[in-house]
């Protein structure tokens, strides 16, 4: 009897570590000095014994209050829908919840091609897929929506994000071999003439889903905004950005003659059936409001406090 009690206690502890404390299977395996496949078997056993019960639920349904908030956003900004993610105990916990929600949401769209933006929260989603070895069912093709950031942050290396998603799905990857920002119109024109750019451009024309970050202004990393815009963003009162497009709180995109960014053109983004905007815990309400008012975003996944703040601006 004591042996059985010890077994149940162990299963309870492992289940709590995984489901309540968000520990990875690798971390649990290390703690108990067992293999990762054994952790998976123990979690399965915990479910069979009723220690863990899982309720399958469309993430778009949310709780009552969160549902009402999404409905308010839907009516105000004309989006199809989305999820207001319950705030966690910390920004990192909130971002983890946003990442997992985005994973489920992308699968629920059941489309054939995905364009992937960049940024901290999209990097968190990709890290979650890689860390948990999850299979993301996003169709047959995946490509970047923007060139690669010239910074030492994996979250802004578009090709790396695409590579990981392709490895954890059945999708064929296309890569964009270009920096996100060129220094002149001539350089930008040369990039657009390359076969690689044309291949990705053709993918942009046929996209079903685009996952784009919604960030703040000023933004971190900066990505040479002064060289691209001078003081224009300050004068035009930029509040946020979609990919590397900056917007004001009324949803007007701010253009500059010196902006030579390599990213999906807005006219093509506007044709994508599902454009999913995703926010991290530190996104300002004004940034989300400006992004939604552009009309390019038709699904939104954001922490509850960010979505609420966007309604109150």
CSV table of C-alpha atoms in Angstrom, one decimal, residues 8 43 53 66 80 94 111 154 165 195 204 219 242 261 265 279 310:
chain,number,residue,atom,x,y,z
A,8,UNK,CA,0.7,8.4,-6.7
A,43,UNK,CA,2.2,12.3,-17.4
A,53,UNK,CA,-8.0,16.1,-16.2
A,66,UNK,CA,-12.3,37.8,-21.5
A,80,UNK,CA,-12.7,38.6,-36.8
A,94,UNK,CA,2.0,36.1,-19.2
A,111,UNK,CA,-4.9,27.0,-43.4
A,154,UNK,CA,17.5,35.0,-32.1
A,165,UNK,CA,8.8,26.0,-37.3
A,195,UNK,CA,15.6,35.1,-57.4
A,204,UNK,CA,3.6,36.5,-49.8
A,219,UNK,CA,11.2,50.1,-30.1
A,242,UNK,CA,3.6,46.1,-37.0
A,261,UNK,CA,13.0,48.0,-45.2
A,265,UNK,CA,4.4,45.1,-48.8
A,279,UNK,CA,1.4,41.3,-28.2
A,310,UNK,CA,-6.3,49.6,-26.0
